[in-house]
Coordinates of C-alpha atoms and ligand atoms in Angstrom, one line a residue:
X1361 CA 23.8 -9.1 -5.1
X1362 CA 22.3 -8.2 -8.5
X1363 CA 18.7 -8.8 -9.2
X1364 CA 17.7 -11.5 -11.5
X1365 CA 15.9 -9.8 -14.4
X1366 CA 15.4 -13.0 -16.5
X1367 CA 12.2 -14.4 -17.8
X1368 CA 11.6 -16.4 -14.5
X1369 CA 8.2 -16.0 -13.0
X1370 CA 7.8 -13.7 -10.1
X1371 CA 7.3 -16.4 -7.7
X1372 CA 10.7 -17.8 -8.6
X1373 CA 12.4 -14.4 -8.6
X1374 CA 11.1 -13.8 -5.0
X1375 CA 12.9 -16.9 -3.7
X1376 CA 15.9 -16.7 -5.8
X1377 CA 16.6 -12.9 -5.0
X1378 CA 15.9 -13.4 -1.2
X1379 CA 19.5 -13.3 0.0
X1380 CA 22.8 -14.7 -1.1
X1381 CA 24.8 -16.6 1.4
X1382 CA 27.3 -14.5 3.2
X1383 CA 30.6 -15.2 1.6
X1384 CA 32.6 -15.0 4.9
X1385 CA 30.3 -17.2 7.2
X1386 CA 28.2 -19.0 4.8
X1387 CA 25.0 -17.7 6.5
X1388 CA 22.2 -18.6 4.3
X1389 CA 19.1 -16.9 5.7
X1390 CA 18.6 -13.3 6.0
X1391 CA 20.5 -11.7 8.8
X1392 CA 19.5 -9.1 11.2
X1393 CA 21.7 -6.2 11.4
X1394 CA 20.4 -4.7 14.8
X1395 CA 23.0 -1.7 14.8
X1396 CA 22.6 1.9 15.5
X1397 CA 25.7 3.1 13.9
X1398 CA 28.8 1.8 11.9
X1399 CA 32.4 2.2 13.0
X1400 CA 35.2 3.3 10.6
X1401 CA 39.0 2.9 11.1
X1402 CA 39.9 6.3 10.4
X1403 CA 38.4 9.9 10.4
X1404 CA 39.2 10.1 6.6
X1405 CA 37.2 6.9 5.9
X1406 CA 34.2 8.3 7.7
X1407 CA 34.6 11.5 6.0
X1408 CA 34.6 9.6 2.6
X1409 CA 31.4 8.0 3.5
X1410 CA 29.7 11.1 4.5
X1411 CA 30.8 13.0 1.4
X1412 CA 29.5 10.2 -0.9
X1413 CA 33.0 9.4 -2.1
X1414 CA 32.8 5.7 -0.6
X1415 CA 29.9 3.4 0.0
X1416 CA 29.0 2.5 3.4
X1417 CA 26.5 2.7 6.3
X1418 CA 26.7 5.6 8.8
X1419 CA 23.5 5.5 11.1
X1420 CA 20.5 3.3 10.7
X1421 CA 18.0 6.2 10.5
X1422 CA 19.6 6.9 7.1
X1423 CA 20.6 3.3 6.0
X1424 CA 20.9 -0.2 7.4
X1425 CA 21.9 -3.4 5.7
X1426 CA 18.7 -5.3 6.7
X1427 CA 16.5 -2.4 5.7
X1428 CA 18.4 -2.1 2.4
X1429 CA 17.9 -5.8 1.7
X1430 CA 14.1 -5.3 2.2
X1431 CA 14.1 -2.1 0.0
X1432 CA 16.0 -4.1 -2.8
X1433 CA 13.4 -6.9 -2.6
X1434 CA 10.4 -4.5 -2.6
X1435 CA 12.0 -2.7 -5.6
X1436 CA 12.3 -5.9 -7.4
X1437 CA 8.7 -7.0 -6.7
X1438 CA 7.4 -3.7 -8.2
X1439 CA 9.9 -3.8 -11.0
X1440 CA 11.2 -0.5 -9.7
X1441 CA 14.4 1.4 -9.8
X1442 CA 14.7 1.4 -6.1
X1443 CA 12.9 1.8 -2.8
X1444 CA 13.0 3.6 0.4
X1445 CA 11.3 2.0 3.5
X1446 CA 9.6 3.8 6.2
X1447 CA 8.3 3.1 9.7
X1448 CA 4.7 2.5 8.5
X1449 CA 2.4 2.8 5.6
X1450 CA 1.5 6.3 6.7
X1451 CA 5.1 7.2 7.2
X1452 CA 5.7 6.1 3.5
X1453 CA 2.8 8.3 2.3
X1454 CA 3.6 11.4 4.4
X1455 CA 7.3 11.1 3.4
X1456 CA 6.4 10.7 -0.3
X1457 CA 4.2 13.8 0.0
X1458 CA 6.9 16.0 1.7
X1459 CA 9.2 14.9 -0.9
X1460 CA 7.0 16.2 -3.8
X1461 CA 4.9 19.1 -2.3
X1462 CA 5.3 22.2 -0.3
X1463 CA 3.3 25.1 1.1
X1464 CA 0.8 26.3 -1.6
X1465 CA 0.9 23.0 -3.5
X1466 CA -2.0 20.6 -4.2
X1467 CA -2.7 16.9 -4.2
X1468 CA -5.4 15.3 -6.3
X1469 CA -6.8 12.3 -4.7
X1470 CA -9.3 9.7 -5.5
X1471 CA -12.1 9.9 -3.1
X1472 CA -12.1 6.4 -1.8
X1473 CA -9.1 6.4 0.4
X1474 CA -7.9 4.5 3.4
X1475 CA -9.1 6.5 6.5
X1476 CA -5.6 7.3 7.8
X1477 CA -4.7 8.8 4.3
X1478 CA -7.8 10.7 4.3
X1479 CA -7.1 12.2 7.6
X1480 CA -3.5 13.0 6.6
X1481 CA -4.8 14.8 3.5
X1482 CA -7.6 16.7 5.1
X1483 CA -6.5 17.3 8.7
X1484 CA -2.8 17.4 8.9
X1485 CA -1.3 18.6 5.6
X1486 CA -3.5 21.6 5.2
X1487 CA -1.7 23.0 8.4
X1488 CA 1.5 23.0 6.4
X1489 CA -0.3 24.7 3.4
X1490 CA -0.7 21.5 1.2
X1491 CA -4.3 21.0 0.2
X1492 CA -6.0 18.1 -1.5
X1493 CA -8.7 18.1 -3.9
X1494 CA -10.8 14.9 -4.1
X1495 CA -12.4 13.5 -7.2
X1496 CA -14.6 10.5 -8.0
X1497 CA -11.8 7.8 -8.0
X1498 CA -13.2 5.9 -10.9
X1499 CA -13.6 8.9 -13.2
X1500 CA -10.4 9.7 -15.0
X1501 CA -11.7 12.9 -16.5
X1502 CA -12.5 14.3 -13.1
X1503 CA -8.7 14.2 -12.4
X1504 CA -7.9 15.9 -15.7
X1505 CA -10.4 18.7 -15.0
X1506 CA -8.7 19.9 -11.8
X1507 CA -5.1 19.8 -12.5
X1508 CA -3.4 23.2 -11.9
X1509 CA 0.0 24.6 -11.9
X1510 CA 0.2 23.8 -8.2
X1511 CA -0.6 20.1 -8.6
X1512 CA 2.2 18.0 -7.5
X1513 CA 0.9 14.5 -7.2
X1514 CA -2.1 12.4 -8.0
X1515 CA -2.9 9.8 -5.3
X1516 CA -5.0 6.7 -5.9
X1517 CA -5.4 3.3 -4.3
X1518 CA -5.6 0.2 -6.7
X1519 CA -8.8 -0.9 -4.9
X1520 CA -10.3 1.6 -2.6
X1521 CA -10.4 0.5 1.1
X1522 CA -13.0 -0.1 2.2
X1523 CA -15.1 1.1 -0.8
X1524 CA -13.6 -1.8 -3.0
X1525 CA -14.0 0.5 -6.1
X1526 CA -11.4 0.0 -8.9
X1527 CA -10.0 3.1 -10.5
X1528 CA -8.7 3.0 -14.2
X1529 CA -5.0 3.4 -13.4
X1530 CA -3.8 3.5 -16.9
X1531 CA -6.3 6.4 -17.7
X1532 CA -5.4 8.3 -14.6
X1533 CA -1.7 7.8 -15.4
X1534 CA -2.2 9.2 -18.9
X1535 CA -3.6 12.4 -17.3
X1536 CA -0.7 12.7 -14.9
X1537 CA 1.8 12.1 -17.7
X1538 CA 0.2 14.8 -20.0
X1539 CA 0.6 17.4 -17.2
X1540 CA 4.0 16.3 -15.9
X1541 CA 2.5 15.4 -12.6
X1542 CA 3.8 12.4 -10.4
X1543 CA 1.3 9.5 -10.3
X1544 CA 1.4 7.8 -6.8
X1545 CA -0.4 4.4 -6.4
X1546 CA -1.1 2.8 -3.1
X1547 CA -0.7 -1.0 -3.9
X1548 CA -1.3 -2.4 -0.2
X1549 CA -4.6 -4.1 -1.0
X1550 CA -3.5 -5.8 -4.3
X1551 CA 0.3 -6.5 -3.8
X1552 CA 2.5 -6.8 -6.8
X1553 CA 1.3 -10.5 -7.4
X1554 CA -2.0 -9.0 -8.5
X1555 CA -0.9 -5.7 -9.9
X1556 CA 2.3 -3.9 -10.9
X1557 CA 1.3 -0.3 -11.1
X1558 CA 4.3 0.6 -13.1
X1559 CA 3.0 -1.4 -16.0
X1560 CA -0.1 0.9 -15.9
X1561 CA 2.0 4.1 -15.7
X1562 CA 2.5 4.7 -12.1
X1563 CA 5.5 6.8 -11.1
X1564 CA 5.7 5.9 -7.4
X1565 CA 4.2 2.9 -5.6
X1566 CA 3.5 2.8 -1.9
X1567 CA 2.8 -0.1 0.3
X1568 CA 1.7 -0.4 3.8
X1569 CA 3.9 -3.5 4.4
X1570 CA 2.1 -4.1 7.7
X1571 CA -0.6 -5.9 5.7
X1572 CA -0.1 -8.6 3.1
X1573 CA 3.7 -8.1 2.7
X1574 CA 4.1 -9.0 6.4
X1575 CA 1.2 -11.3 6.3
X1576 CA 1.5 -12.5 10.0
X1577 CA 0.4 -9.5 12.0
X1578 CA 3.7 -8.9 13.8
X1579 CA 5.4 -5.8 12.2
X1580 CA 4.4 -2.3 11.0
X1581 CA 6.3 -1.0 8.0
X1582 CA 5.9 1.0 4.7
X1583 CA 7.7 1.4 1.5
X1584 CA 8.0 4.0 -1.3
X1585 CA 9.1 2.5 -4.7
X1586 CA 10.3 4.7 -7.6
X1587 CA 9.3 2.9 -10.7
X1588 CA 12.1 4.6 -12.6
X1589 CA 9.9 6.3 -15.3
X1590 CA 9.6 9.9 -14.0
X1591 CA 12.1 12.5 -15.2
X1592 CA 13.2 14.3 -11.9
X1593 CA 14.5 17.2 -13.9
X1594 CA 10.9 18.1 -14.8
X1595 CA 9.7 21.7 -14.5
X1596 CA 7.2 21.2 -11.6
X1597 CA 9.9 20.0 -9.1
X1598 CA 12.7 22.6 -9.1
X1599 CA 13.9 21.3 -5.6
X1600 CA 15.0 18.2 -7.2
X1601 CA 16.9 19.6 -9.9
X1602 CA 20.3 19.7 -8.1
X1603 CA 19.7 16.2 -7.0
X1604 CA 19.2 15.2 -10.6
X1605 CA 22.5 16.8 -11.6
X1606 CA 24.1 14.7 -8.9
X1607 CA 22.2 11.5 -8.9
X1608 CA 20.6 11.4 -12.4
X1609 CA 17.5 8.9 -12.4
X1610 CA 18.3 8.1 -8.6
X1611 CA 17.5 11.7 -7.7
X1612 CA 14.3 11.2 -5.9
X1613 CA 15.6 8.0 -4.0
X1614 CA 18.7 10.0 -3.1
X1615 CA 16.5 12.9 -1.9
X1616 CA 14.2 10.7 0.1
X1617 CA 17.1 8.8 1.7
X1618 CA 19.6 11.5 2.4
X1619 CA 17.3 14.4 3.1
X1620 CA 13.4 13.9 3.6
X1621 CA 13.4 10.5 5.4
X1622 CA 16.6 11.5 7.2
X1623 CA 15.0 14.7 8.4
X1624 CA 11.7 13.5 9.2
X1625 CA 13.1 10.3 10.9
X1626 CA 10.4 7.9 9.8
X1627 CA 12.9 5.0 9.2
X1628 CA 12.0 1.4 9.4
X1629 CA 13.3 -0.6 12.3
X1630 CA 15.8 -3.3 11.3
X1631 CA 14.0 -5.9 13.2
X1632 CA 10.8 -5.0 11.3
X1633 CA 12.6 -5.1 8.1
X1634 CA 13.8 -8.5 9.0
X1635 CA 10.2 -9.8 9.7
X1636 CA 8.6 -8.1 6.6
X1637 CA 11.4 -9.7 4.5
X1638 CA 10.4 -13.2 5.7
X1639 CA 6.9 -12.3 4.8
X1640 CA 7.7 -11.6 1.1
X1641 CA 9.0 -15.1 0.7
X1642 CA 5.5 -16.6 1.2
X1643 CA 3.6 -13.7 -0.4
X1644 CA 2.9 -15.4 -3.7
X1645 CA 1.3 -18.6 -2.2
X1646 CA -0.5 -16.6 0.4
X1647 CA -2.0 -14.3 -2.3
X1648 CA -3.2 -17.3 -4.2
X1649 CA -5.1 -18.7 -1.2
X1650 CA -6.3 -15.3 -0.1
X1651 CA -7.9 -14.8 -3.4
X1652 CA -9.4 -18.3 -3.8
X1653 CA -10.9 -18.3 -0.4
X1654 CA -12.3 -14.7 -0.7
X1655 CA -13.9 -15.7 -4.0
X1656 CA -15.6 -18.7 -2.3
X1657 CA -16.7 -16.7 0.6
X1658 CA -18.2 -13.8 -1.5
X1659 CA -20.2 -16.1 -3.6
X1660 CA -21.6 -17.7 -0.5
X1661 CA -22.5 -14.4 1.0
X1662 CA -23.9 -12.9 -2.3
X1663 CA -26.4 -15.8 -2.5
X1664 CA -27.5 -15.5 1.1
X1665 CA -30.8 -13.6 1.6
X1666 CA -29.7 -12.5 5.1
X1667 CA -27.1 -10.3 3.6
X1668 CA -28.4 -7.0 2.1
X1669 CA -25.4 -6.4 -0.2
X1670 CA -22.0 -7.9 -0.7
X1671 CA -19.1 -6.1 -2.5
X1672 CA -16.1 -7.9 -4.0
X1673 CA -14.5 -7.0 -7.3
X1674 CA -14.5 -10.7 -8.2
X1675 CA -18.5 -10.7 -8.5
X1676 CA -19.6 -10.2 -12.0
X1677 CA -22.2 -7.6 -10.8
X1678 CA -19.6 -5.4 -9.1
X1679 CA -19.1 -2.1 -10.9
X1680 CA -15.4 -2.5 -11.1
X1681 CA -15.4 -6.1 -12.1
X1682 CA -14.2 -5.7 -15.7
X1683 CA -11.6 -3.1 -14.7
X1684 CA -10.4 -5.4 -11.9
X1685 CA -10.3 -8.5 -14.3
X1686 CA -8.1 -6.4 -16.7
X1687 CA -5.8 -4.8 -14.1
X1688 CA -5.4 -7.7 -11.6
X1689 CA -5.1 -10.8 -13.9
X1690 CA -8.3 -12.4 -12.9
X1691 CA -7.7 -12.3 -9.1
X1692 CA -9.5 -9.8 -6.8
X1693 CA -7.9 -9.8 -3.5
X1694 CA -9.0 -10.8 0.0
X1695 CA -11.3 -7.8 1.0
X1696 CA -15.1 -8.2 1.0
X1697 CA -17.7 -5.8 2.5
X1698 CA -21.2 -6.8 3.3
X1699 CA -24.3 -4.8 4.4
X1700 CA -26.6 -6.0 7.0
X1701 CA -29.8 -4.3 8.3
X1702 CA -28.2 -2.0 10.7
X1703 CA -25.4 -1.4 13.1
X1704 CA -26.8 -3.6 15.7
X1705 CA -27.0 -6.5 13.4
X1706 CA -23.3 -5.9 12.3
X1707 CA -22.2 -6.0 16.0
X1708 CA -24.3 -9.1 16.6
X1709 CA -22.7 -10.8 13.5
X1710 CA -19.1 -9.8 14.4
X1711 CA -19.7 -10.9 18.0
X1712 CA -20.9 -14.2 16.7
X1713 CA -18.1 -15.1 14.5
X1714 CA -15.7 -17.7 16.0
X1715 CA -12.9 -17.9 13.5
X1716 CA -12.6 -14.4 12.3
X1717 CA -10.8 -11.9 14.7
X1718 CA -12.3 -8.5 15.3
X1719 CA -9.3 -6.2 14.8
X1720 CA -8.1 -3.2 12.8
X1721 CA -5.8 -4.8 10.3
X1722 CA -6.0 -6.6 6.8
X1723 CA -3.9 -9.0 5.0
X1724 CA -3.2 -11.2 7.8
X1725 CA -2.9 -15.1 7.6
X1726 CA -6.1 -15.3 9.8
X1727 CA -9.6 -13.9 8.7
X1728 CA -10.2 -10.6 10.1
X1729 CA -13.5 -8.7 10.5
X1730 CA -14.3 -5.0 11.5
X1731 CA -17.1 -2.5 11.6
X1732 CA -15.5 0.4 9.7
X1733 CA -18.0 3.2 10.8
X1734 CA -17.4 2.8 14.5
X1735 CA -13.5 2.2 14.2
X1736 CA -11.0 3.4 11.6
X1737 CA -13.6 5.7 9.8
X1738 CA -15.1 7.2 12.9
X1739 CA -13.3 10.4 12.6
X1740 CA -14.5 11.0 9.0
X1741 CA -17.2 13.6 8.7
X1742 CA -20.5 12.1 7.2
X1743 CA -19.8 13.3 3.5
X1744 CA -16.3 11.8 3.6
X1745 CA -17.6 8.7 5.1
X1746 CA -20.1 8.2 2.2
X1747 CA -17.3 9.1 -0.2
X1748 CA -15.3 6.1 1.1
X1749 CA -18.4 3.9 0.9
X1750 CA -18.8 3.5 4.7
X1751 CA -22.2 3.1 6.3
X1752 CA -23.5 2.1 9.7
X1753 CA -24.7 -1.2 8.3
X1754 CA -21.2 -2.1 6.7
X1755 CA -18.9 -4.9 7.8
X1756 CA -15.4 -5.5 6.2
X1757 CA -13.8 -8.9 6.1
X1758 CA -10.3 -9.6 5.2
X1759 CA -10.2 -13.3 4.2
X1760 CA -7.5 -15.4 5.5
X1761 CA -5.7 -18.8 4.8
X1762 CA -8.2 -21.1 6.6
X1763 CA -10.1 -23.8 4.8
X1764 CA -12.9 -21.9 3.0
X1765 CA -15.5 -24.5 4.1
X1766 CA -14.7 -23.7 7.8
X1767 CA -15.0 -19.9 7.1
X1768 CA -18.3 -20.4 5.4
X1769 CA -19.6 -22.5 8.2
X1770 CA -18.4 -20.0 10.7
X1771 CA -20.1 -17.1 8.6
X1772 CA -23.3 -19.1 8.3
X1773 CA -23.6 -19.7 12.1
X1774 CA -22.9 -15.9 12.9
X1775 CA -25.6 -14.9 10.3
X1776 CA -27.8 -17.4 11.9
X1777 CA -27.3 -15.9 15.4
X1778 CA -28.1 -12.3 14.3
X1779 CA -31.8 -12.9 14.6
Ligands
PLP2443 C1 -3.1 0.2 6.4 C2 -3.1 0.9 5.1 C3 -2.3 2.2 5.1 C4 -1.5 2.7 6.3 O1 -0.4 1.8 6.6 P1 0.2 1.5 8.1 O2 1.2 0.6 7.9 O3 -1.0 1.1 9.0 O4 0.6 2.9 8.5 C5 -2.2 2.9 3.9 N1 -3.0 2.4 2.8 C6 -3.8 1.4 2.9 C7 -4.6 1.0 1.6 C8 -3.9 0.5 4.0 O5 -4.6 -0.5 4.0

């Protein structure tokens, strides 16, 4: 089914482009193609598919109709050329890096990254000869200063998790463009409803679909979207030149699908693609409610003397407020961090909450709470922890879809119980 590229609003396009009824059966909802491999009537027919002379599915590690449907819809959400889905957000990031960089190459990354990405860049990739240079994520000039001949990608998150800082994506993209380097943006925390990084100059957009895209805490997944801007015959990426001759602007997508993801094996399971696709349909209304609720909660916490500091990009005193307002259209997401007196108070506060669940996820329908320093940031060295904005007295909330009055009541009683 072709994508609607009309002037309809994104909310309408999401529903309209979900799935066409199957012409044979009339099946209207998305179907789940729980299949390992695809049979062909003759050896010749299968050879044609392998040779790329005929379209068709072969094996679900390489391609699967349910996964392809999810990829098509994610590409549409990001206004991209196409997408390649992966087993998780981390699989999407590692697959994208492997597609762009090799031994001796460098990544430039903003210093306020999700802990898993930080670990990949500092622990795992160096063993394969890929090094990362970190810069102050909100200083575009810092990226410019350290671009070298070996730089293969600039990596940044739309809102740093959990630091909640807001990099100037357009200015960083200008640096990337000037040097012919690929700009990769992790849009997990904002989603395409708040930000389409392509419009700010990003070349690739990455999602952990496990978060808001899924929205119901029941499937892990990730995706790489090629925005269709970058010229894959560029001099920094000679390994893609043959692919560019064969596939033109689809070069990177073909390379990911037919080589890198195929070889590394981090494919998305069809059942997870099915669940993630269902999540997309309600994403727009969920994001509306997440943002409204988070704003209410942030203002309540900011006015409370029991809380030392509240960080939320929607608050006027947040350093990135104006940047967020410009880049995200006046909405600021669901993540809030607060600082209490010390770790002990944080634990008492978390243990005292009745509605918020204490778990390592974000973007779920329910409100979630976590103490980053003792959980997903515990492996980071002290300097790295400071760079990602994590201290022992910090709590992160991911505000859900409950009634905001009830959330505030719950937070209030948990703060009361701290002392
Ligand atoms: C969770 C997360 C990831 C990793 O995604 P997984 O699906 O858990 O592998 C990457 N980036 C950000 C910003 C995240 O929040």
